[in-house]
């Protein structure tokens, strides 16, 4: 499916699915693959940010989004000037101002995504991975697996020596074949980069056809061994268990005899295999890079499952997980820790279901955090009240002291009064003595009148 | 107020390109069995060395050169990179330096001649930005001119940076003490640099004299095919 867009015009309509035309008769129409339908002249999509982080992490001042846009737009414009001719990196490099390393990376990115040099007859999409990942993959690949296994009708993975059934990755440079799991884990030789690998779909049907004899043997075996698919596979002769199961399901009466509980995981993989057979490979493109971290086994497992399961199933599973997760969080969180579920939601959106463990840990975290917050509050209150008490005590003591002083003052004042009175009496008696001779009873009377007042 | 002396003795700086990006100008000129490959571009020295081989292979494939070129190209790039890296640990002195940069290049049919002043102490300067604006302002059609201009500027800056490293080394060797060193740096480094103080003294104006206008104006000429051939023949003769 390709989206058609006129050349040198406003942004192409986002992922308009139309039937592909193998011969592009009109000269002014450019084909763009549907997985690159996000492209628009005016904006920078997030997958561009992801694949070319050097322009967006502001590590160097001239490697900014503006420069990236300039490179990208000039390259695409240059290509669309003459879409029938494939442009080479050297053409592009000569006309762009900038260091050739960055230009090459932008060019490779556009080339892989079919925004330049894309024609309907182009070979299916090469797997591109982050540059970091190949460096990381080289580091984590401790074992140097031997490359003795060539590709034969039964493809064996050179890394883990298991039979590759659904999809395998083939590197023609070094003649290596890896199963999806090893590819995701970066389990290849050190010198090989992940971009050298080509994805090869292995369809069940084309590999080995089920003859009538085989079918008969299969049915016999199932009758004898029932659910033991290993023995069934042995009996049928050289088919893998999954092959047998797939074929059995395809037979019309197969479903009644299958015990569903056994085949939980296998069913998933088988469905993925059937799906991948049905759809054409250029439309399937999965991002393994963010999760293909060998150090996190759960994530690697999830990446492997999602690689096998296909885009739609992974998406729906992730959405369901996210929905349930958000429901739980709405109940559990008190709102103060809203950021936690948001972060985990983002991660979940990329992984096909494993919500339970993270949900539980999230709940316990929120509860713990809340209790510690409350404890701290209480401690704080206690401390404050203690301080207040001490202050009050101080003030009270001061008040007491002042009261004492006050009392003392009163006493002293009274003493002073008395002394004043005595002085007055003394003065009077002196006067009296002074004037007692010349004066007569007047003074006596006065004194008598005065005296009762003095006491 | 008394202004400080011109070539003030600044502390030495670790060597790097005096531009915003630490990019190396790489020039290739390889001849092999009668085929000549000339090229010039900027390289980011922090790219891993595996990039060199990848780049060489891509170039050979895109230009359909014989495969022997791959190793030669890779070797040439590597040696220039190593040379650049050998300077990197060393010190260079950057006094007040405003240097004239001259452009005199021919790219396909376009001939460019220009001269302007460039501040070496400005580590935020960006030759690529300059080249882009240059082409846009002068409405240059040929898209290959931009990178050539940026490259020419970068190359000259690189030369000057190398010279300052060499002069720094000489200063260390001579050990003449402060004043002697100042003289040295003034004479060596200021060879090309303009003495800002003399230029901007109080009795002279900062406006350029009329007779110097033509020198500092960009000159762009579109050549015809015959002229191109003539010039190419002359260049070949010069290089031989």
Coordinates of N, CA and C in Angstrom, one line a residue, chain A residues 251-399:
Chain A
X251 N -6.9 -28.1 9.5 CA -7.9 -29.2 9.1 C -9.2 -28.8 9.8
X252 N -10.3 -29.1 9.1 CA -11.6 -28.5 9.6 C -12.0 -28.9 10.9
X253 N -11.8 -30.2 11.3 CA -12.3 -30.6 12.6 C -11.2 -30.5 13.7
X254 N -10.2 -29.8 13.4 CA -9.0 -29.7 14.4 C -9.4 -29.1 15.7
X255 N -10.2 -28.0 15.6 CA -10.4 -27.2 16.9 C -11.0 -28.0 18.0
X256 N -11.9 -28.9 17.7 CA -12.6 -29.6 18.8 C -11.6 -30.4 19.6
X257 N -10.6 -30.9 19.0 CA -9.7 -31.8 19.8 C -8.6 -31.1 20.5
X258 N -8.4 -29.8 20.2 CA -7.3 -29.2 20.8 C -7.6 -28.8 22.3
X259 N -6.7 -29.0 23.1 CA -6.9 -28.6 24.5 C -6.3 -27.2 24.6
X260 N -7.2 -26.2 24.7 CA -6.7 -24.8 24.6 C -5.8 -24.4 25.6
X261 N -5.9 -24.9 26.8 CA -5.0 -24.4 27.9 C -3.6 -24.7 27.6
X262 N -3.3 -25.8 26.9 CA -1.9 -26.1 26.7 C -1.3 -25.2 25.7
X263 N -2.1 -24.7 24.8 CA -1.5 -24.0 23.7 C -1.5 -22.5 23.8
X264 N -1.6 -22.0 25.0 CA -1.8 -20.6 25.2 C -0.7 -19.8 24.4
X265 N 0.5 -20.1 24.7 CA 1.6 -19.3 24.1 C 1.8 -19.7 22.7
X266 N 1.7 -21.0 22.5 CA 2.0 -21.5 21.1 C 1.0 -20.9 20.1
X267 N -0.3 -20.9 20.6 CA -1.3 -20.3 19.7 C -1.0 -18.9 19.3
X268 N -0.5 -18.1 20.3 CA -0.1 -16.8 20.0 C 0.9 -16.7 18.9
X269 N 1.9 -17.5 19.0 CA 3.0 -17.5 18.1 C 2.5 -18.0 16.7
X270 N 1.7 -19.0 16.8 CA 1.2 -19.6 15.5 C 0.3 -18.5 14.8
X271 N -0.5 -17.9 15.6 CA -1.3 -16.8 15.0 C -0.4 -15.8 14.3
X272 N 0.6 -15.4 15.1 CA 1.5 -14.4 14.5 C 2.1 -14.9 13.2
X273 N 2.4 -16.2 13.2 CA 3.1 -16.8 12.0 C 2.1 -16.7 10.9
X274 N 0.8 -17.0 11.1 CA -0.2 -17.0 10.1 C -0.3 -15.6 9.6
X275 N -0.4 -14.7 10.5 CA -0.5 -13.3 10.1 C 0.6 -12.8 9.2
X276 N 1.8 -13.2 9.7 CA 2.9 -12.7 8.9 C 3.0 -13.3 7.5
X277 N 2.4 -14.5 7.4 CA 2.3 -15.1 6.1 C 1.4 -14.3 5.2
X278 N 0.3 -13.9 5.8 CA -0.8 -13.2 5.1 C -0.3 -11.8 4.6
X279 N 0.1 -11.0 5.5 CA 0.4 -9.6 5.0 C 1.8 -9.6 4.3
X280 N 1.9 -8.6 3.5 CA 3.2 -8.4 2.8 C 4.2 -7.8 3.7
X281 N 5.4 -8.2 3.5 CA 6.4 -7.8 4.4 C 6.7 -6.3 4.4
X282 N 6.7 -5.6 3.4 CA 7.0 -4.2 3.5 C 6.1 -3.4 4.4
X283 N 4.9 -3.9 4.7 CA 4.1 -3.2 5.6 C 4.3 -3.4 7.0
X284 N 5.0 -4.5 7.3 CA 5.3 -4.8 8.7 C 6.7 -4.3 9.1
X285 N 6.7 -3.4 10.0 CA 8.0 -3.0 10.4 C 7.9 -2.7 11.9
X286 N 8.7 -3.3 12.7 CA 8.6 -3.2 14.1 C 9.8 -2.5 14.7
X287 N 9.6 -1.8 15.7 CA 10.7 -1.2 16.4 C 11.2 -2.1 17.5
X288 N 12.4 -2.6 17.3 CA 12.9 -3.4 18.4 C 13.8 -2.6 19.3
X289 N 14.3 -1.5 18.8 CA 15.4 -0.8 19.4 C 15.2 -0.4 20.9
X290 N 14.0 0.2 21.2 CA 14.0 0.6 22.6 C 13.9 -0.5 23.6
X291 N 13.6 -1.7 23.2 CA 13.4 -2.7 24.2 C 14.4 -3.8 24.1
X292 N 15.2 -3.8 23.1 CA 16.1 -4.9 22.9 C 17.3 -4.7 23.8
X293 N 17.1 -4.7 25.0 CA 18.1 -4.5 26.0 C 18.4 -5.8 26.7
X294 N 19.6 -6.4 26.4 CA 19.8 -7.7 26.8 C 19.9 -7.8 28.3
X295 N 20.2 -6.7 29.0 CA 20.3 -6.7 30.4 C 19.0 -6.8 31.1
X296 N 17.9 -6.5 30.4 CA 16.6 -6.6 31.1 C 15.9 -7.8 30.4
X297 N 15.9 -9.0 31.1 CA 15.3 -10.1 30.4 C 13.9 -10.0 30.1
X298 N 13.1 -9.4 31.0 CA 11.7 -9.3 30.8 C 11.4 -8.4 29.6
X299 N 12.2 -7.4 29.5 CA 11.9 -6.5 28.3 C 12.3 -7.2 27.0
X300 N 13.4 -8.0 27.1 CA 13.8 -8.7 25.9 C 12.8 -9.7 25.5
X301 N 12.2 -10.4 26.5 CA 11.1 -11.3 26.3 C 10.0 -10.6 25.6
X302 N 9.6 -9.5 26.2 CA 8.5 -8.8 25.7 C 8.7 -8.3 24.2
X303 N 10.0 -7.9 24.0 CA 10.3 -7.4 22.6 C 10.2 -8.6 21.7
X304 N 10.6 -9.8 22.1 CA 10.6 -11.0 21.2 C 9.1 -11.3 20.9
X305 N 8.3 -11.3 22.0 CA 6.9 -11.6 21.8 C 6.2 -10.6 20.8
X306 N 6.5 -9.4 21.1 CA 5.9 -8.4 20.2 C 6.4 -8.5 18.8
X307 N 7.7 -8.9 18.6 CA 8.2 -9.0 17.3 C 7.5 -10.2 16.6
X308 N 7.2 -11.2 17.3 CA 6.5 -12.3 16.7 C 5.0 -12.1 16.5
X309 N 4.5 -11.4 17.4 CA 3.0 -11.3 17.4 C 2.5 -10.3 16.3
X310 N 3.3 -9.4 16.0 CA 2.8 -8.5 15.0 C 2.2 -7.2 15.6
X311 N 2.1 -6.2 14.7 CA 1.8 -4.9 15.2 C 0.4 -4.8 15.9
X312 N -0.6 -5.4 15.2 CA -2.0 -5.1 15.7 C -2.2 -5.8 17.0
X313 N -1.8 -7.0 17.2 CA -2.0 -7.7 18.4 C -1.2 -7.0 19.5
X314 N 0.0 -6.6 19.2 CA 0.8 -6.0 20.3 C 0.1 -4.7 20.7
X315 N -0.4 -3.9 19.7 CA -1.1 -2.7 20.0 C -2.3 -2.9 20.9
X316 N -3.2 -3.8 20.5 CA -4.4 -4.0 21.3 C -4.0 -4.5 22.7
X317 N -3.1 -5.4 22.8 CA -2.7 -5.9 24.1 C -2.2 -4.8 25.0
X318 N -1.4 -4.0 24.4 CA -0.8 -2.9 25.2 C -1.9 -1.9 25.6
X319 N -2.8 -1.7 24.7 CA -3.9 -0.7 25.0 C -4.7 -1.3 26.2
X320 N -5.1 -2.6 26.1 CA -5.9 -3.1 27.2 C -5.1 -3.0 28.5
X321 N -3.8 -3.3 28.4 CA -3.0 -3.3 29.7 C -3.0 -1.9 30.2
X322 N -2.9 -0.9 29.3 CA -2.8 0.5 29.8 C -4.1 0.9 30.4
X323 N -5.2 0.4 29.8 CA -6.6 0.8 30.3 C -6.7 0.3 31.7
X324 N -6.5 -1.0 31.9 CA -6.6 -1.6 33.3 C -5.7 -0.9 34.3
X325 N -4.5 -0.7 33.8 CA -3.5 0.0 34.7 C -4.1 1.3 35.2
X326 N -4.6 2.1 34.2 CA -5.1 3.4 34.6 C -6.3 3.3 35.5
X327 N -7.1 2.3 35.3 CA -8.2 2.1 36.3 C -7.7 1.9 37.7
X328 N -6.8 1.0 37.8 CA -6.2 0.7 39.1 C -5.6 1.9 39.7
X329 N -4.9 2.6 38.9 CA -4.2 3.8 39.5 C -5.2 4.8 40.0
X330 N -6.3 5.0 39.2 CA -7.3 6.0 39.7 C -7.8 5.7 41.1
X331 N -7.9 4.4 41.3 CA -8.4 4.0 42.6 C -7.3 4.1 43.7
X332 N -6.1 3.7 43.3 CA -5.1 3.6 44.3 C -4.4 5.0 44.7
X333 N -4.1 5.7 43.7 CA -3.3 6.9 44.0 C -4.2 8.0 44.5
X334 N -3.5 8.9 45.4 CA -4.3 10.0 46.0 C -4.1 11.2 45.1
X335 N -3.6 11.1 43.9 CA -3.4 12.2 43.1 C -2.1 12.9 43.2
X336 N -1.5 12.8 44.4 CA -0.2 13.5 44.6 C 0.9 12.8 43.8
X337 N 0.7 11.5 43.5 CA 1.8 10.8 42.8 C 1.3 10.5 41.4
X338 N 0.7 11.4 40.8 CA 0.1 11.1 39.4 C 1.2 10.9 38.4
X339 N 2.4 11.3 38.6 CA 3.4 11.2 37.6 C 3.8 9.7 37.5
X340 N 3.8 9.0 38.5 CA 4.2 7.6 38.5 C 3.4 6.8 37.4
X341 N 2.1 6.8 37.5 CA 1.3 6.0 36.6 C 1.5 6.5 35.2
X342 N 1.7 7.8 35.0 CA 1.9 8.3 33.6 C 3.2 7.7 33.0
X343 N 4.2 7.8 33.8 CA 5.5 7.2 33.3 C 5.4 5.8 32.9
X344 N 4.8 5.0 33.9 CA 4.6 3.6 33.6 C 3.7 3.4 32.4
X345 N 2.7 4.2 32.3 CA 1.8 4.1 31.1 C 2.5 4.1 29.8
X346 N 3.5 5.1 29.7 CA 4.2 5.2 28.5 C 5.0 4.0 28.2
X347 N 5.6 3.4 29.2 CA 6.4 2.2 29.0 C 5.5 1.1 28.5
X348 N 4.4 1.0 29.2 CA 3.4 -0.1 28.9 C 2.9 0.0 27.5
X349 N 2.8 1.2 27.0 CA 2.2 1.3 25.7 C 3.1 0.7 24.7
X350 N 4.3 0.4 25.0 CA 5.2 -0.2 24.0 C 5.4 -1.7 24.2
X351 N 4.9 -2.2 25.3 CA 5.2 -3.6 25.6 C 3.9 -4.3 25.5
X352 N 3.9 -5.6 25.1 CA 2.6 -6.3 25.0 C 2.4 -7.0 26.4
X353 N 1.6 -6.4 27.2 CA 1.1 -6.9 28.5 C 2.1 -7.5 29.4
X354 N 2.2 -6.9 30.6 CA 2.8 -7.6 31.7 C 2.5 -6.7 32.9
X355 N 1.2 -6.2 33.0 CA 0.9 -5.1 33.9 C 0.9 -5.5 35.3
X356 N 0.7 -6.8 35.7 CA 0.4 -7.1 37.1 C 1.5 -6.7 38.0
X357 N 2.7 -7.2 37.7 CA 3.8 -7.0 38.6 C 4.0 -5.5 38.9
X358 N 4.0 -4.7 37.8 CA 4.3 -3.3 38.0 C 3.2 -2.6 38.7
X359 N 1.9 -3.1 38.5 CA 0.8 -2.5 39.2 C 1.0 -2.7 40.7
X360 N 1.3 -3.9 41.1 CA 1.4 -4.2 42.5 C 2.5 -3.3 43.2
X361 N 3.7 -3.3 42.5 CA 4.8 -2.5 43.1 C 4.3 -1.0 43.1
X362 N 3.6 -0.6 42.1 CA 3.2 0.8 42.1 C 2.3 1.1 43.4
X363 N 1.3 0.1 43.6 CA 0.5 0.3 44.8 C 1.2 0.4 46.1
X364 N 2.2 -0.6 46.2 CA 2.9 -0.6 47.5 C 3.7 0.7 47.6
X365 N 4.3 1.2 46.5 CA 5.1 2.4 46.6 C 4.2 3.6 47.0
X366 N 3.0 3.7 46.4 CA 2.2 4.8 46.8 C 1.8 4.8 48.3
X367 N 1.5 3.5 48.8 CA 1.1 3.4 50.2 C 2.3 3.8 51.1
X368 N 3.4 3.2 50.7 CA 4.6 3.6 51.6 C 4.9 5.1 51.6
X369 N 4.8 5.6 50.4 CA 5.1 7.1 50.3 C 4.1 7.9 51.2
X370 N 2.8 7.5 51.1 CA 1.8 8.2 51.8 C 2.1 8.1 53.3
X371 N 2.4 6.9 53.8 CA 2.6 6.7 55.2 C 3.8 7.5 55.7
X372 N 4.9 7.5 54.9 CA 6.0 8.2 55.3 C 5.7 9.7 55.4
X373 N 5.0 10.2 54.4 CA 4.6 11.6 54.4 C 3.9 12.0 55.7
X374 N 2.9 11.1 56.1 CA 2.1 11.4 57.3 C 3.0 11.4 58.5
X375 N 3.9 10.4 58.6 CA 4.7 10.4 59.7 C 5.5 11.7 59.9
X376 N 6.0 12.1 58.8 CA 6.8 13.3 58.8 C 6.0 14.5 59.3
X377 N 4.8 14.6 58.8 CA 3.9 15.7 59.2 C 3.8 15.6 60.7
X378 N 3.5 14.4 61.3 CA 3.3 14.3 62.7 C 4.5 14.8 63.5
X379 N 5.6 14.3 63.0 CA 6.9 14.7 63.7 C 7.0 16.2 63.7
X380 N 6.7 16.7 62.6 CA 6.9 18.2 62.5 C 6.0 18.9 63.5
X381 N 4.7 18.4 63.6 CA 3.8 19.0 64.5 C 4.3 19.0 65.9
X382 N 4.8 17.7 66.2 CA 5.3 17.6 67.6 C 6.4 18.5 67.9
X383 N 7.3 18.6 67.0 CA 8.4 19.5 67.2 C 8.0 20.9 67.4
X384 N 7.0 21.4 66.6 CA 6.5 22.7 66.7 C 5.9 23.0 68.1
X385 N 5.1 22.0 68.5 CA 4.4 22.2 69.8 C 5.4 22.2 70.9
X386 N 6.5 21.4 70.8 CA 7.5 21.5 71.8 C 8.1 22.8 72.0
X387 N 8.4 23.3 70.8 CA 9.1 24.7 70.8 C 8.2 25.7 71.4
X388 N 6.9 25.6 71.1 CA 5.9 26.6 71.6 C 5.9 26.5 73.1
X389 N 5.8 25.3 73.6 CA 5.8 25.1 75.1 C 7.0 25.8 75.8
X390 N 8.1 25.5 75.2 CA 9.3 26.1 75.8 C 9.2 27.6 75.9
X391 N 8.8 28.2 74.8 CA 8.7 29.6 74.7 C 7.7 30.1 75.8
X392 N 6.6 29.4 75.9 CA 5.6 29.9 76.9 C 6.2 29.8 78.3
X393 N 6.9 28.8 78.6 CA 7.5 28.7 79.9 C 8.4 29.9 80.2
X394 N 9.2 30.2 79.2 CA 10.1 31.3 79.4 C 9.3 32.6 79.7
X395 N 8.3 32.8 78.9 CA 7.5 34.0 79.1 C 6.9 34.0 80.5
X396 N 6.4 32.9 80.9 CA 5.8 32.8 82.3 C 6.8 33.2 83.3
X397 N 8.0 32.6 83.2 CA 9.1 32.9 84.2 C 9.3 34.4 84.2
X398 N 9.4 35.0 83.1 CA 9.6 36.4 83.0 C 8.5 37.2 83.7
X399 N 7.3 36.8 83.5 CA 6.2 37.5 84.1 C 6.3 37.4 85.7

